[in-house]
Coordinates of C-alpha atoms in Angstrom, one line a residue:
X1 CA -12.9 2.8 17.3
X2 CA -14.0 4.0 13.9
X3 CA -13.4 2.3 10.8
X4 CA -11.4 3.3 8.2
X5 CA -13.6 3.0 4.5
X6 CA -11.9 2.9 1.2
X7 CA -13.7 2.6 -2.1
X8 CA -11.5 0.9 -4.0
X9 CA -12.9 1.4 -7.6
X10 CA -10.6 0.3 -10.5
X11 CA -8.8 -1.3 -7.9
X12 CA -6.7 2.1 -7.3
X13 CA -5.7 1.3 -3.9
X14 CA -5.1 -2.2 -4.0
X15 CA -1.1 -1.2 -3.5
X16 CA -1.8 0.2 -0.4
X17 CA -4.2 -2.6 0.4
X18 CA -1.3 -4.7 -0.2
X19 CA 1.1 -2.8 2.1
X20 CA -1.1 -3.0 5.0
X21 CA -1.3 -6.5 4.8
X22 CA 2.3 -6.9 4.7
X23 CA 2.8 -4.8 7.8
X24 CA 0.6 -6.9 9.6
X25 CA 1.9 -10.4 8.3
X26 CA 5.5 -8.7 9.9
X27 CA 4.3 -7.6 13.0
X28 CA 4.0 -3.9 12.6
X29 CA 0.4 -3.6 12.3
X30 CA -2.3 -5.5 14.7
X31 CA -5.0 -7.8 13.6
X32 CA -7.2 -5.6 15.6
X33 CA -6.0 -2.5 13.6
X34 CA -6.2 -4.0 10.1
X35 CA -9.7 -5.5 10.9
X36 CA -11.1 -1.8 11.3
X37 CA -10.3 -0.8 7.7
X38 CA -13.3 -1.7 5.4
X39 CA -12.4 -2.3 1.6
X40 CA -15.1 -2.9 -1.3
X41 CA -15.2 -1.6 -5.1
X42 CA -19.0 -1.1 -4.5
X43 CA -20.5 1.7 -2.9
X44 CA -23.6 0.6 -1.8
X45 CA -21.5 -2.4 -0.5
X46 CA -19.0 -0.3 1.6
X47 CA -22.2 1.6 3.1
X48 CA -23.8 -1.3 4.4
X49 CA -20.5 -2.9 5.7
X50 CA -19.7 0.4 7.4
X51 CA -23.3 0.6 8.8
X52 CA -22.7 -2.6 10.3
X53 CA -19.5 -2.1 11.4
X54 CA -18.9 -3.8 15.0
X55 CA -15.1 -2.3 16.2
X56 CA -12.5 -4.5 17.8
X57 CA -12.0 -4.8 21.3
X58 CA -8.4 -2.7 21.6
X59 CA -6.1 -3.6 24.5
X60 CA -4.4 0.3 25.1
X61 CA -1.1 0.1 24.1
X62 CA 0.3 2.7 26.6
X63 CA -1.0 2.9 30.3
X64 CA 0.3 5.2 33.0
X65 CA 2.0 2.2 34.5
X66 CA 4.0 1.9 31.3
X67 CA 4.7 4.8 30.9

């Protein structure tokens, strides 16, 4: 229920940004997923988003009854 941070200076990792979005838009990645990854090109920006960070509420995907 962490977040994943990325600073994203110089816009380095807006490919993989990119692909992330995609796998959600398609299905293979959750809204609730994507929502815990935190982007920003500023530092003291990313610290402050990360410090106020509220996680998801995550449904388990795998439960002994499915199992």
């Amino acid at each position: 229920k962490k977040p994943s941070a990325i600073l994203n200076v110089n816009h380095f990792y807006d490919p993989l940004v990119s692909q992330l979005q995609f796998m959600n838009k398609e299905g293979l990645l959750r809204d609730e997923n994507l929502a815990m990854l935190i982007v920003s090109e500023d530092m003291t920006d990313l610290f402050h988003l990360i410090e106020n960070y509220t996680p998801p509420t995550l449904e388990k995907w795998l439960t002994e009854d499915k199992s």
